[in-house]
Coordinates of C-alpha atoms in Angstrom, one line a residue:
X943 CA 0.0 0.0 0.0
X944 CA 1.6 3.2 -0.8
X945 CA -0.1 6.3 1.5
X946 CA 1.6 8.8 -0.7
X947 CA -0.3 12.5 -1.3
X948 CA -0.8 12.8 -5.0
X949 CA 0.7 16.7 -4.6
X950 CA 3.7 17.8 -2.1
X951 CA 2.3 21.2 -0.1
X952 CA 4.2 23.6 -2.7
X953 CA 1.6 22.2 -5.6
X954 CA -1.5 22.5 -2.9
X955 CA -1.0 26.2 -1.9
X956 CA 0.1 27.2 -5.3
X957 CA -2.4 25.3 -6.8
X958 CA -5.4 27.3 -4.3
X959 CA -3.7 30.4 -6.0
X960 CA -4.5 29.2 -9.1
X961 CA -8.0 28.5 -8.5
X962 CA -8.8 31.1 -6.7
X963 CA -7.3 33.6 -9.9
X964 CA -10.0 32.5 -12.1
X965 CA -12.3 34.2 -9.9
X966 CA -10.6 37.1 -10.6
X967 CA -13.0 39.4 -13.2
X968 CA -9.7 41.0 -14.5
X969 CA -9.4 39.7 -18.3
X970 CA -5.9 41.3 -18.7
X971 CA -4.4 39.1 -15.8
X972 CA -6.0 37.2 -13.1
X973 CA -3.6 36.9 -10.3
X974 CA -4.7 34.7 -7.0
X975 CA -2.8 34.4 -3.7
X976 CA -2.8 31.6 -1.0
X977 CA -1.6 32.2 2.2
X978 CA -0.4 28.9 4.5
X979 CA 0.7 29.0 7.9
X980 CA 3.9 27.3 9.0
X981 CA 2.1 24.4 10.2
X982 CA 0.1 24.1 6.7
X983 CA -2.9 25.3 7.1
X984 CA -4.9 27.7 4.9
X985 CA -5.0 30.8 6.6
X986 CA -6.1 33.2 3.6
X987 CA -6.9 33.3 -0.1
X988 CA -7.2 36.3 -2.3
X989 CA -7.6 37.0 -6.5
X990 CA -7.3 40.4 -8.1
X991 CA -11.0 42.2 -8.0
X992 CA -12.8 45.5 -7.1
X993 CA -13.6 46.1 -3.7
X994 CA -16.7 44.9 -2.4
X995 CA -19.5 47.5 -3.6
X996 CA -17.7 48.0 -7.1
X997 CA -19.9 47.4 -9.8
X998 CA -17.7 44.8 -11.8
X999 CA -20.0 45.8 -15.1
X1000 CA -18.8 49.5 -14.7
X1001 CA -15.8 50.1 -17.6
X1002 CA -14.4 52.9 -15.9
X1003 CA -12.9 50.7 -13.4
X1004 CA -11.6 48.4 -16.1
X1005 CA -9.7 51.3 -18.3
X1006 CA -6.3 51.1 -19.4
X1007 CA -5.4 54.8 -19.2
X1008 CA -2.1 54.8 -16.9
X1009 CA -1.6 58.1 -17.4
X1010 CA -5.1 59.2 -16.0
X1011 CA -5.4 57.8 -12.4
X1012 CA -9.8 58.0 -13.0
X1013 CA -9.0 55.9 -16.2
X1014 CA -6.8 53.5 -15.0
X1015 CA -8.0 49.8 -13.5
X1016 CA -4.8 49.9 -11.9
X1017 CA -6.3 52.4 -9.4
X1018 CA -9.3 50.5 -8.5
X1019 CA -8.1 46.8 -8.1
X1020 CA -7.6 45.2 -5.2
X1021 CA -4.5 42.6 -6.0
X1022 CA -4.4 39.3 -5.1
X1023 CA -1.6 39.3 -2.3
X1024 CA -3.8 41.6 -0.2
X1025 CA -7.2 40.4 -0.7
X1026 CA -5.4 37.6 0.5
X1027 CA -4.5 39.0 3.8
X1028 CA -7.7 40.8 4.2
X1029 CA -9.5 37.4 4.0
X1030 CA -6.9 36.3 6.7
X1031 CA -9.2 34.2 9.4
X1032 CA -5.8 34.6 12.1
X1033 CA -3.5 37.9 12.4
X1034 CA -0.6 38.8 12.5
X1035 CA 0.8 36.0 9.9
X1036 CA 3.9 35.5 11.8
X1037 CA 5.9 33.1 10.0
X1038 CA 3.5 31.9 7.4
X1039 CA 4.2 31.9 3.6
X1040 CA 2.1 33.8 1.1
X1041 CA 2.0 31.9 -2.6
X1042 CA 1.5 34.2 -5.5
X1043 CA 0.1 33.5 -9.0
X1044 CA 2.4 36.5 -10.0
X1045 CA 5.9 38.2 -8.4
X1046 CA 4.3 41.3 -5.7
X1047 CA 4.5 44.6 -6.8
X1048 CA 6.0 47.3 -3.8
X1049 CA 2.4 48.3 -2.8
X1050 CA 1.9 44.1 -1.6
X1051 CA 5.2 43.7 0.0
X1052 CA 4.1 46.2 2.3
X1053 CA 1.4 44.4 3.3
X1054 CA 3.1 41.0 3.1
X1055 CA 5.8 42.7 5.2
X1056 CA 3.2 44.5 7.0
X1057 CA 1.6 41.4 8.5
X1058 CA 4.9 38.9 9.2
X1059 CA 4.4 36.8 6.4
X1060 CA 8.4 35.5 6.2
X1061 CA 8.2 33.7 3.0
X1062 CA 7.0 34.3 -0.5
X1063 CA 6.7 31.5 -3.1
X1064 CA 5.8 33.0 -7.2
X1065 CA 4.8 31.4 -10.1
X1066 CA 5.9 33.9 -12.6
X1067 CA 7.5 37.1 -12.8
X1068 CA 6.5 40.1 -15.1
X1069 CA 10.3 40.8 -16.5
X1070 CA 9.0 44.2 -18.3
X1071 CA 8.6 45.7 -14.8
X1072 CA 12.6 45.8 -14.2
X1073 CA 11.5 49.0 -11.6
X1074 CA 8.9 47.9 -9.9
X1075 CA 10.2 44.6 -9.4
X1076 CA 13.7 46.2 -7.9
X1077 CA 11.9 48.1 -5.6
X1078 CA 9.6 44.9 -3.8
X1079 CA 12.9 43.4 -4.0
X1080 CA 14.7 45.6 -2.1
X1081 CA 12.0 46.1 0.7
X1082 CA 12.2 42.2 0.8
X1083 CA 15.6 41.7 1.4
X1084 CA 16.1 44.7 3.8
X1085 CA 13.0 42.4 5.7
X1086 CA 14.9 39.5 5.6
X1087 CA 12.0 37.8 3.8
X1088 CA 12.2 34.6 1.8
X1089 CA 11.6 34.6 -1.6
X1090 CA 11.4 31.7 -4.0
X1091 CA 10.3 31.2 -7.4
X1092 CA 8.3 27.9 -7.2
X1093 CA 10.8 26.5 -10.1
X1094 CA 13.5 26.6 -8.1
X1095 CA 11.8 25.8 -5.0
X1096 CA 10.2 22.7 -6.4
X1097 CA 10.6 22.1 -10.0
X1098 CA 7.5 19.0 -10.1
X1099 CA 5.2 21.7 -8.2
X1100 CA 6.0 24.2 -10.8
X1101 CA 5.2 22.1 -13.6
X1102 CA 1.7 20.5 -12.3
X1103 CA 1.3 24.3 -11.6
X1104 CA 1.7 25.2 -14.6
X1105 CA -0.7 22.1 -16.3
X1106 CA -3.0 24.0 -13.6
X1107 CA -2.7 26.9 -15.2
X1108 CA -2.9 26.1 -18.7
X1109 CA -5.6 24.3 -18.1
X1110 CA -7.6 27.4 -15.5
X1111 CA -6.8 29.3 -18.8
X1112 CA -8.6 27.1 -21.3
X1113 CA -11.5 29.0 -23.1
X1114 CA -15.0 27.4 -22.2
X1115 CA -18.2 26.6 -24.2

């Protein structure tokens, strides 16, 4: 008899992420974020959405104007990393690990630092945003907080992720 788990813990909380970024109503990227505690428990899950009142039918909060703060979704979604921790059933996070569909930008590392989180596990990292990504990575380090990408972490995790994914991504009937 082997009483082996089909998926390590990486693929699990990674794999919550996932699912829980295809509730996420943004069509340009749906990010999700999973939150585990040290002993492996689910302690938050978040996706990228509007605020709770937010009409999700209304186009001005879905506008791609960067330029114009009004016009810009960017001002009006919550991301995934602190939807996450606003969902959070326990606080402060002390020692927990927060698993990201997507690298955090500055604003979420504040929170993630915010709260004690001490690890952070990614699935993917937007390249394009060289400044942005310097600066969560500096507030990171200076926090002395752990940060993997999942393909280094665990390579078999990040490809069943990935399957995930692909497969979250899949246009239905």
């Amino acid at each position: 008899m082997d009483n082996q788990p089909l998926i390590d813990w990486h693929s699990m909380f990674m794999g919550v992420a996932l699912l829980a970024s295809a509730r996420s109503k943004d069509s340009r990227k749906r990010n999700g974020a999973c939150i585990a505690s040290a002993d492996y428990k689910i302690v938050g899950v978040g996706y990228n959405g509007l605020p709770r009142g937010c009409d999700d039918n209304d186009p001005a909060y879905w506008s791609d104007d960067d330029n114009d703060p009004a016009n810009s979704r960017h001002s009006y979604i919550v991301h995934a990393e602190v939807n996450a921790i606003l969902n959070c059933v326990v606080l402060p996070l002390t020692g927990s690990t927060i698993y990201t569909t997507q690298y955090p930008c500055p604003r979420c590392v504040q929170s993630i630092i915010q709260v004690g989180i001490q690890r952070v596990v990614y699935l993917e990292k937007k390249d394009h945003q060289i400044g942005l990504n310097q600066a969560s990575a500096k507030m990171l380090l200076d926090a002395r907080i752990d940060v993997q990408p999942l393909n280094e972490l665990e390579l078999r995790a990040a490809v069943w992720c990935n399957e995930l994914s692909t497969f979250i991504a899949k246009p239905r009937p």
